[in-house]
Amino acid sequence: MSPMEKFEVHILGCGSALPTLRHNATSQVVNIREKLFMIDCGEGTQVQLRRSRLRFNKLNHIFISHLHGDHCFGLMGLISTFGMLERTAALHIYAHPQLEELLKPQLDFFCKGLPFQVVFHPFDPARREVIYDDRSVSVETIPLRHRLPTAGFLFREKPTMNHIRRDMIDYYQIPTYLINRIKNGEDFVTDEGVTVPNDRLTFPSAPPRTYAYCSDTAYLPQIAGQIKGADLLFHEATFASDNEARARQTQHSTAAQAARTARDAQVRQLVIGHFSARYEDETPLLQEAQAIFPHTTLAREGMTIPIESR
Amino acid sequence: MSPMEKFEVHILGCGSALPTLRHNATSQVVNIREKLFMIDCGEGTQVQLRRSRLRFNKLNHIFISHLHGDHCFGLMGLISTFGMLERTAALHIYAHPQLEELLKPQLDFFCKGLPFQVVFHPFDPARREVIYDDRSVSVETIPLRHRLPTAGFLFREKPTMNHIRRDMIDYYQIPTYLINRIKNGEDFVTDEGVTVPNDRLTFPSAPPRTYAYCSDTAYLPQIAGQIKGADLLFHEATFASDNEARARQTQHSTAAQAARTARDAQVRQLVIGHFSARYEDETPLLQEAQAIFPHTTLAREGMTIPIESR
């Protein structure tokens, strides 16, 4: 993928609350056209980020799904490290309002004189709303059901410019300064005053892609409506179906439930993660999910999942 | 070493403030006769503890040298995990008074309903004092010089019982119920009323061992007096001598300075650590230290340093 078409998800950690030697606490980085967006930041995320070789200074936005430690205990270390690396760009954190209250005293003490601003953007996890928007992407919350207020995130790529037809440019001898305007949809008027419609000069760009992140959550069938047709769904699958009662009790999902949501939402691809420490091997979770939704993959640390254009 | 003679130091992390893929943030576990004492608890310590295969439930005391993030950001994760593992024994944390103030709101929020007590034992790092004492060990603070109040820790083993001379027991036909009293120093009186002095019945036990932990600190020659003759010294060596000015400025030590303290204190063995991320290979630090104090070793993650009896 060219940098301007890039849309990929990097798994930094896909374990659940109890960290193991096999899985790190939850964190992901979404790379959309070389802008990095972090989702969740469990303990050890900064080391996983370093391991990923993603560039720290392209990361300006962090989205926290909920305030359980395995989704946010890595923030202090990450922010401290950014300070030591003399970052100057503001770091934006999108989370439940209580995070700022909890983090502020520690930031004031441990990160005195930080060379950059930490800007908190509180949101209400119970409401579906767009909490981030720029030229290339918007991020919308997905209200989830967990033991405390929790939201998933739906990343929607903005449409890209049309692709220019090189043969037509030559044929009509279109000057260079008009190319970007034509890519953006303008028609071309020849010296003779003839209008050449845009669709003769360009191919339409690929349809915008979407990524839905749903963790942590009990099985919640209504998610499917909001994430309909997503190109990629990450859904937690803390347990296999043999632990369905435990899943219900702790408000987590089974692999089968994750797959049901993927099937009902008609997504293109499902990745499951947030595995309970009790599974030494997640193959049974994969099999269980694939029986319902074949295009399922197990998350693992260090994995990059490209979202190809259709 | 038999469990009752065990005295060893486990290095969980020996990097400095900026974590790398080679080194974890600072943490160590001292195992004294199967009681575990943690020193410092940087981010990622709980995973390193798991990797060490040390038994979590034998760890009841954590000593924090100072309130820089790389020495304490792992506490929240460790405490949460202990909670999930249904620990019931109180966890004692010895630190600057401000740690409780900083941690308390997070503990109340993230660790509601913790099945065990977290007991803070504040101490003044500027004063040399015994902050822990039991039948087998005492821990004394070592005032250090750093950018904020910092103390090292001196672990002093208590003397063990004398070793019984099996041949003398047989010779005098000493009854079993008297053995422990003789090990503890009592004489034996025969049926004829003759007193056999203890030193004919026992060999003296090995002299008690000591471990001194000094991190983080500027070069501080007066440490040598307090840790005189220690069996093992861990001393920070963030830099090599080519960065002596930087060491002075940040109130850290060079490897040569660590070695000078070891030499002046006439310790038996020196381990250096807390390496700056700038060194891809610490051999120059080792060479520099060994030129002054030959019995020097580089710390590394996963290393266990046994302190043998003399």
XYZ file of C-alpha atoms in Angstrom:
620
model
C 0.000 0.000 0.000
C 1.293 3.472 -0.770
C 1.591 5.703 2.318
C -1.409 7.725 1.196
C -3.542 4.600 0.913
C -2.361 2.962 4.104
C -4.925 1.693 6.570
C -3.610 -0.953 8.917
C -3.949 -2.135 12.486
C -0.953 -3.078 14.643
C -1.604 -5.344 17.599
C 0.672 -4.317 20.490
C -1.111 -6.402 23.100
C -4.082 -8.756 23.013
C -4.180 -10.386 26.436
C -6.802 -9.713 29.061
C -6.546 -8.442 32.630
C -3.950 -10.921 33.831
C -0.751 -10.412 31.834
C 1.142 -13.526 30.842
C 4.418 -14.294 29.135
C 2.446 -14.906 25.936
C 0.283 -11.800 25.785
C 0.688 -8.145 26.647
C -2.064 -5.972 28.038
C -4.371 -4.380 25.482
C -3.100 -1.829 22.994
C -3.335 -1.296 19.257
C -2.173 1.318 16.798
C -4.234 2.197 13.748
C -2.144 3.648 10.938
C -4.269 5.660 8.527
C -2.237 7.337 5.811
C 0.784 7.540 8.154
C -1.140 9.116 11.005
C -1.058 6.856 14.056
C -3.999 6.432 16.422
C -3.551 4.377 19.567
C -6.431 2.420 21.077
C -5.987 1.539 24.748
C -2.665 1.551 26.523
C -2.108 -1.260 29.021
C 1.091 -1.669 31.027
C 4.107 -2.257 28.809
C 2.615 -0.563 25.751
C 5.561 1.791 25.292
C 7.948 -1.145 24.919
C 5.592 -2.833 22.469
C 5.367 0.421 20.527
C 9.153 0.536 20.334
C 9.223 -3.074 19.209
C 6.717 -2.271 16.444
C 9.124 0.307 14.980
C 6.203 2.674 14.447
C 7.343 6.269 14.694
C 6.495 7.744 18.102
C 6.166 11.250 16.697
C 3.380 10.260 14.320
C 1.205 9.301 17.267
C -0.892 12.223 18.474
C -4.182 10.642 19.520
C -4.956 7.948 22.071
C -8.430 6.489 22.557
C -9.185 4.713 25.844
C -12.163 2.345 25.747
C -12.678 2.133 29.522
C -10.930 2.611 32.822
C -9.784 -0.872 33.695
C -6.079 -1.043 34.456
C -5.230 -3.437 31.623
C -6.428 -0.777 29.174
C -4.711 2.305 30.647
C -1.881 1.530 33.100
C 0.686 2.145 30.360
C -0.274 5.797 29.867
C 1.984 7.276 32.555
C 5.058 5.475 31.249
C 4.276 6.362 27.648
C 3.749 10.033 28.466
C 6.945 10.174 30.589
C 8.924 8.626 27.779
C 7.500 11.041 25.222
C 8.679 13.803 27.572
C 12.213 12.398 27.754
C 12.279 12.135 23.968
C 11.544 15.855 23.885
C 8.264 15.583 22.108
C 6.674 18.987 21.548
C 3.399 18.174 19.766
C 0.310 17.989 21.954
C -0.906 14.503 22.857
C -4.680 14.097 22.752
C -6.352 11.542 24.972
C -9.992 10.593 24.425
C -11.532 8.865 27.418
C -14.167 8.761 30.099
C -14.032 12.073 32.057
C -12.688 10.306 35.138
C -9.373 9.488 33.490
C -8.192 13.086 33.616
C -9.099 13.289 37.290
C -7.110 10.129 38.024
C -4.102 10.948 35.874
C -3.733 14.658 36.553
C -2.089 14.410 40.017
C 0.386 11.843 38.686
C 1.167 13.935 35.609
C 1.754 16.978 37.807
C 4.121 15.038 40.030
C 5.940 12.639 37.706
C 5.940 14.732 34.541
C 6.686 18.216 35.817
C 7.963 20.412 32.990
C 6.708 18.116 30.245
C 7.691 19.779 26.941
C 4.293 19.073 25.382
C 0.653 19.384 26.331
C -1.554 16.465 27.286
C -5.067 17.390 26.181
C -7.930 15.347 27.550
C -11.075 14.975 25.463
C -13.746 13.490 27.702
C -16.593 11.592 26.102
C -19.659 9.773 27.350
C -19.232 6.073 26.488
C -22.991 5.547 26.684
C -23.610 7.796 23.666
C -22.766 7.163 20.051
C -20.880 10.250 18.838
C -18.060 11.382 16.581
C -15.189 12.250 18.916
C -12.496 12.824 16.295
C -12.601 14.165 12.773
C -9.957 15.323 10.318
C -9.429 15.365 6.562
C -8.723 11.670 6.326
C -10.598 9.973 9.138
C -13.381 10.232 11.681
C -13.724 8.238 14.884
C -17.113 7.413 16.316
C -17.799 5.766 19.664
C -19.577 2.413 19.854
C -21.431 2.096 23.175
C -20.589 -1.303 24.691
C -21.780 -3.239 27.727
C -19.171 -3.937 30.375
C -18.731 -3.712 34.135
C -18.094 0.024 33.876
C -18.782 2.604 31.126
C -17.081 1.376 27.960
C -17.005 2.362 24.307
C -15.556 0.807 21.212
C -14.335 2.930 18.311
C -15.321 3.010 14.667
C -12.628 4.454 12.400
C -14.057 5.665 9.110
C -11.713 6.659 6.352
C -12.709 9.742 4.346
C -13.100 9.272 0.582
C -9.850 9.816 -1.270
C -9.437 11.771 -4.501
C -10.330 10.077 -7.774
C -7.530 8.520 -9.778
C -6.533 10.484 -12.840
C -6.587 8.799 -16.277
C -3.126 9.508 -17.655
C -4.307 8.804 -21.252
C -7.015 11.450 -21.032
C -4.631 14.047 -19.578
C -2.377 13.529 -22.599
C -5.248 13.482 -25.045
C -6.730 16.790 -23.844
C -3.311 18.215 -22.950
C -4.563 19.223 -19.518
C -2.091 21.539 -17.753
C -0.503 20.266 -14.535
C -2.019 22.935 -12.317
C -5.497 21.556 -13.007
C -4.711 17.945 -12.099
C -5.574 18.161 -8.408
C -8.825 19.956 -9.138
C -9.794 17.217 -11.566
C -8.843 14.547 -9.006
C -11.206 16.344 -6.650
C -14.053 16.054 -9.117
C -13.971 19.125 -11.387
C -14.740 18.873 -15.078
C -12.326 20.206 -17.705
C -13.188 22.901 -20.229
C -11.142 22.867 -23.430
C -9.856 25.993 -25.184
C -12.777 25.544 -27.549
C -15.216 25.776 -24.630
C -16.140 22.105 -24.655
C -16.748 20.635 -21.203
C -15.203 17.196 -20.630
C -17.074 15.583 -17.721
C -14.975 14.432 -14.767
C -15.929 10.786 -15.108
C -14.173 10.651 -18.510
C -10.970 11.997 -16.926
C -10.828 9.887 -13.784
C -11.460 6.486 -12.263
C -13.367 6.601 -9.006
C -11.206 5.956 -5.934
C -11.810 2.908 -3.824
C -14.703 3.160 -1.375
C -13.656 4.411 2.067
C -12.691 1.720 4.547
C -13.808 1.259 8.160
C -12.344 -0.405 11.227
C -14.430 -1.281 14.279
C -12.820 -1.991 17.659
C -15.094 -3.614 20.237
C -13.463 -4.432 23.589
C -14.356 -5.062 26.365
C -17.985 -6.058 26.030
C -20.636 -8.607 26.828
C -22.313 -10.048 23.733
C -24.311 -7.132 22.381
C -26.250 -7.947 19.191
C -27.142 -4.323 18.494
C -23.489 -3.481 17.752
C -24.028 -5.096 14.348
C -26.203 -2.235 13.139
C -23.633 0.450 13.802
C -20.666 -1.423 12.338
C -22.556 -2.847 9.328
C -20.213 -3.775 6.491
C -17.010 -2.773 8.299
C -13.861 -3.863 6.504
C -12.319 -5.101 9.716
C -13.793 -5.861 13.124
C -11.671 -6.467 16.188
C -13.916 -8.046 18.774
C -12.924 -9.312 22.173
C -13.202 -13.057 22.733
C -12.011 -13.446 26.289
C -13.487 -16.927 26.557
C -14.541 -19.954 24.541
C -18.143 -21.157 24.739
C -17.350 -23.612 27.536
C -16.992 -20.513 29.715
C -20.107 -18.736 28.479
C -21.501 -18.369 32.013
C -18.236 -16.829 33.152
C -18.334 -14.509 30.138
C -21.835 -13.368 31.042
C -20.871 -12.878 34.676
C -17.786 -10.766 33.882
C -19.475 -9.042 30.919
C -17.084 -10.401 28.347
C -17.749 -12.301 25.100
C -17.058 -15.777 23.834
C -15.392 -16.388 20.486
C -18.733 -17.661 19.117
C -20.468 -14.468 20.186
C -17.776 -12.322 18.549
C -18.279 -14.329 15.360
C -22.042 -13.896 15.526
C -21.624 -10.141 15.679
C -19.216 -10.263 12.721
C -21.673 -12.376 10.726
C -24.686 -10.230 11.594
C -22.759 -7.055 10.729
C -21.551 -8.615 7.467
C -18.024 -7.365 8.039
C -15.252 -8.425 5.662
C -12.885 -9.731 8.311
C -12.880 -10.506 12.032
C -9.900 -10.510 14.383
C -10.483 -11.800 17.914
C -8.372 -10.998 20.971
C -8.358 -10.077 24.667
C -7.729 -13.706 25.460
C -8.113 -14.974 29.004
C -4.867 -16.139 30.608
C -6.455 -19.578 31.041
C -5.902 -20.455 27.355
C -2.405 -21.656 26.616
C -3.457 -22.142 23.015
C -6.282 -20.160 21.420
C -6.953 -22.604 18.582
C -10.284 -23.716 20.115
C -11.405 -20.067 20.159
C -10.450 -19.710 16.506
C -12.257 -22.883 15.481
C -15.345 -21.894 17.392
C -15.437 -18.485 15.712
C -14.623 -19.792 12.228
C -17.532 -22.242 12.415
C -19.794 -19.189 12.476
C -17.707 -16.630 10.598
C -15.003 -18.228 8.444
C -12.916 -15.124 7.828
C -11.661 -14.932 11.421
C -8.058 -14.536 12.604
C -6.507 -14.726 16.063
C -4.800 -11.532 17.175
C -1.203 -11.850 18.295
C 1.404 -9.388 19.439
C 3.417 -7.822 16.631
C 0.763 -8.613 14.013
C -0.085 -5.996 11.379
C -3.467 -6.325 9.691
C -3.681 -4.360 6.450
C -7.137 -3.275 5.375
C -7.033 -3.562 1.610
C -9.231 -1.485 -0.646
C -12.146 -3.332 -2.185
C 22.210 -23.198 49.064
C 19.600 -24.760 51.317
C 16.364 -22.742 51.582
C 17.269 -21.687 55.116
C 20.644 -20.371 53.973
C 19.403 -18.711 50.811
C 20.367 -15.105 50.171
C 20.169 -14.112 46.537
C 19.288 -11.154 44.357
C 17.131 -11.484 41.221
C 17.461 -8.738 38.624
C 14.047 -8.108 37.035
C 15.045 -4.878 35.304
C 18.288 -2.914 35.094
C 17.638 -0.195 32.514
C 17.291 3.480 33.290
C 14.468 5.933 32.664
C 14.041 5.221 28.959
C 12.997 1.601 28.505
C 14.522 -0.265 25.601
C 14.103 -3.666 24.039
C 17.250 -4.753 25.915
C 16.458 -3.570 29.408
C 13.387 -3.325 31.596
C 12.745 -0.571 34.092
C 14.287 -1.030 37.527
C 13.196 -3.840 39.807
C 14.895 -6.513 41.874
C 13.809 -9.231 44.250
C 15.933 -10.194 47.240
C 15.301 -13.750 48.410
C 16.374 -14.232 52.009
C 15.571 -17.685 53.354
C 12.563 -17.912 50.987
C 11.106 -14.579 51.993
C 10.974 -12.250 48.984
C 11.641 -8.513 49.201
C 11.126 -6.364 46.124
C 13.213 -3.259 45.522
C 11.657 -0.753 43.114
C 8.897 -1.609 40.686
C 9.173 0.018 37.260
C 6.646 -0.552 34.470
C 6.525 -4.188 33.396
C 7.797 -5.577 36.702
C 4.867 -7.968 37.136
C 5.681 -9.688 33.848
C 9.353 -9.928 34.795
C 8.338 -11.366 38.167
C 6.275 -13.992 36.379
C 9.191 -14.746 34.089
C 11.477 -15.208 37.118
C 9.216 -17.987 38.422
C 9.546 -16.554 41.926
C 6.427 -17.276 43.955
C 4.166 -14.225 44.089
C 2.738 -15.206 47.478
C 6.158 -15.110 49.143
C 6.464 -11.414 48.336
C 5.058 -9.256 51.119
C 7.366 -6.229 51.188
C 8.250 -3.694 48.509
C 10.864 -0.981 49.001
C 10.761 2.045 46.702
C 13.991 4.035 46.481
C 12.476 7.217 45.045
C 9.490 8.524 43.145
C 10.717 8.559 39.572
C 8.399 6.698 37.220
C 10.972 4.115 36.156
C 11.128 2.945 39.787
C 7.412 2.802 40.619
C 5.095 2.825 37.560
C 4.703 -0.948 37.828
C 3.085 -0.840 41.264
C -0.514 -0.358 40.121
C -0.329 -3.291 37.706
C 1.352 -5.525 40.261
C -1.194 -4.712 42.964
C -4.133 -5.225 40.547
C -2.755 -8.581 39.518
C -2.242 -9.662 43.119
C -5.907 -8.774 43.626
C -7.017 -10.896 40.664
C -4.926 -13.780 41.999
C -6.951 -13.515 45.203
C -4.052 -12.680 47.421
C -5.129 -12.204 51.032
C -1.869 -11.346 52.839
C -1.188 -7.652 53.393
C 1.313 -6.037 51.032
C 3.699 -3.610 52.710
C 5.162 -0.737 50.736
C 8.060 1.282 52.134
C 8.497 4.615 50.392
C 8.631 8.382 50.565
C 5.360 9.616 52.173
C 4.210 11.129 48.883
C 3.768 7.728 47.229
C 0.701 6.914 49.283
C -0.833 10.260 48.396
C -0.232 9.619 44.683
C -1.301 5.985 44.648
C -4.295 6.114 46.975
C -6.825 7.641 44.514
C -5.809 5.120 41.837
C -6.023 2.206 44.280
C -9.475 3.356 45.366
C -10.652 3.559 41.766
C -8.883 0.694 39.978
C -8.612 -1.764 42.856
C -11.973 -1.455 44.572
C -12.652 -4.504 46.732
C -9.055 -5.655 46.787
C -8.998 -8.850 48.893
C -5.852 -7.749 50.750
C -4.554 -4.645 52.484
C -1.918 -2.360 51.020
C -0.031 -0.905 53.964
C 2.195 2.089 53.342
C 5.223 2.606 55.549
C 6.511 6.106 54.881
C 10.170 6.876 55.583
C 12.392 9.900 55.289
C 15.037 9.104 52.641
C 17.364 11.759 54.086
C 17.772 9.810 57.343
C 19.588 6.563 57.914
C 17.169 4.274 59.763
C 16.030 0.683 60.105
C 12.672 0.512 58.321
C 12.168 -3.251 58.442
C 13.172 -5.882 60.960
C 12.233 -9.524 61.488
C 13.875 -12.688 62.792
C 16.035 -13.180 59.761
C 16.730 -9.756 58.275
C 16.769 -6.035 58.860
C 16.594 -3.322 56.195
C 18.258 0.019 56.739
C 17.967 3.057 54.455
C 21.064 4.501 52.784
C 20.561 8.228 52.122
C 21.574 8.934 48.514
C 21.940 12.085 46.442
C 19.582 12.378 43.467
C 17.265 14.900 41.877
C 14.601 14.133 44.460
C 14.681 12.427 47.882
C 16.195 8.979 47.393
C 17.390 6.154 49.596
C 19.223 2.935 48.952
C 18.641 -0.141 51.107
C 21.011 -2.235 53.186
C 19.764 -5.767 53.817
C 21.457 -7.337 56.822
C 20.946 -11.002 57.498
C 20.520 -11.956 61.167
C 23.031 -14.447 62.573
C 21.933 -18.046 62.163
C 22.232 -20.792 64.775
C 25.570 -22.495 65.310
C 26.170 -25.825 63.564
C 26.053 -28.810 65.862
C 29.038 -31.199 66.004
C 27.452 -34.591 65.421
C 30.510 -36.398 66.938
C 30.195 -34.534 70.233
C 26.462 -35.177 70.443
C 27.189 -38.897 70.159
C 30.123 -38.738 72.571
C 28.165 -37.004 75.339
C 24.902 -38.763 74.365
C 23.064 -35.473 74.354
C 19.285 -35.956 74.178
C 17.473 -34.616 71.101
C 15.358 -32.100 72.995
C 18.493 -30.151 73.920
C 19.883 -29.862 70.377
C 18.193 -26.563 69.456
C 19.209 -24.968 72.741
C 22.813 -25.962 72.104
C 22.604 -24.622 68.532
C 21.451 -21.367 70.109
C 24.542 -21.192 72.308
C 23.761 -23.067 75.544
C 26.376 -25.230 77.276
C 25.655 -28.871 78.200
C 25.794 -30.256 81.720
C 26.458 -33.991 82.012
C 24.724 -36.301 84.494
C 27.911 -35.996 86.578
C 27.423 -32.239 86.748
C 30.329 -31.415 84.404
C 29.724 -28.415 82.150
C 30.760 -28.881 78.512
C 31.182 -25.401 76.993
C 29.160 -24.631 73.844
C 32.217 -24.055 71.661
C 33.194 -27.742 72.104
C 29.746 -28.825 70.894
C 29.268 -26.523 67.898
C 30.959 -24.843 64.982
C 30.126 -21.165 64.657
C 27.684 -20.393 61.856
C 28.827 -18.328 58.894
C 28.948 -14.594 59.554
C 25.711 -12.807 58.555
C 25.668 -11.480 55.009
C 24.704 -8.028 53.750
C 23.419 -6.631 50.481
C 23.562 -2.933 49.649
C 21.387 -1.435 46.897
C 22.378 2.081 45.783
C 20.278 3.535 42.969
C 19.759 6.256 41.803
C 22.592 8.432 43.052
C 25.302 10.869 42.175
C 28.772 9.716 43.215
C 28.634 9.881 47.001
C 31.881 8.790 48.684
C 30.359 8.721 52.152
C 28.175 5.715 51.226
C 31.309 3.588 51.685
C 31.242 4.007 55.467
C 27.715 2.697 55.875
C 28.066 -0.277 53.552
C 31.579 -1.254 54.678
C 32.389 -4.878 53.948
C 29.031 -5.662 52.315
C 28.954 -9.051 50.612
C 27.256 -7.603 47.554
C 26.817 -4.046 46.340
C 24.460 -3.121 43.526
C 25.404 0.378 42.457
C 23.919 2.316 39.589
C 26.269 3.080 36.680
C 24.026 4.964 34.318
C 26.989 6.289 32.333
C 30.606 5.581 31.425
C 33.263 8.160 32.298
C 33.002 9.846 28.900
C 29.628 11.104 30.155
C 30.822 12.170 33.601
C 29.528 15.723 33.132
C 26.119 14.365 32.152
C 26.187 12.062 35.177
C 26.914 15.027 37.459
C 24.164 17.096 35.850
C 21.506 14.380 36.181
C 22.849 13.194 39.561
C 23.759 9.744 38.362
C 27.041 7.827 38.610
C 29.590 6.544 36.146
C 30.818 2.947 36.213
C 34.188 4.174 37.539
C 32.484 6.002 40.383
C 30.450 2.915 41.294
C 33.698 0.927 41.369
C 35.402 3.527 43.564
C 32.598 3.210 46.113
C 32.893 -0.606 45.999
C 36.666 -0.395 46.489
C 36.479 2.155 49.308
C 33.762 0.120 51.060
C 35.804 -3.083 50.578
C 32.748 -5.011 49.486
C 33.155 -8.577 48.230
C 31.355 -8.116 44.938
C 29.934 -5.284 42.831
C 27.081 -5.486 40.318
C 26.424 -2.404 38.195
C 23.162 -1.524 36.476
C 20.623 1.199 35.652
C 22.251 1.536 32.247
C 21.487 4.505 30.031
C 19.641 3.621 26.822
C 22.559 5.142 24.874
C 24.727 2.046 25.435
C 23.978 -0.770 23.027
C 26.736 -2.756 24.691
C 27.795 -2.183 28.293
C 31.251 -3.781 27.968
C 33.017 -0.389 28.226
C 31.220 0.228 31.531
C 32.333 -3.164 32.814
C 35.948 -2.608 31.763
C 36.016 0.829 33.320
C 34.679 -0.526 36.621
C 36.902 -3.617 36.655
C 40.010 -1.470 36.218
C 39.216 -0.046 39.665
C 37.343 -2.949 41.289
C 38.027 -6.273 39.570
C 35.158 -8.236 41.096
C 32.493 -6.368 39.115
C 29.642 -7.872 37.067
C 27.116 -6.288 34.710
C 23.512 -6.705 35.786
C 21.176 -8.218 33.225
C 17.527 -9.184 33.264
C 16.845 -12.669 34.558
C 20.163 -12.868 36.424
C 20.273 -14.392 39.909
C 23.217 -13.410 42.095
C 23.732 -15.796 45.016
C 25.464 -14.355 48.061
C 27.563 -17.239 49.339
C 28.565 -17.556 52.963
C 32.183 -16.718 53.695
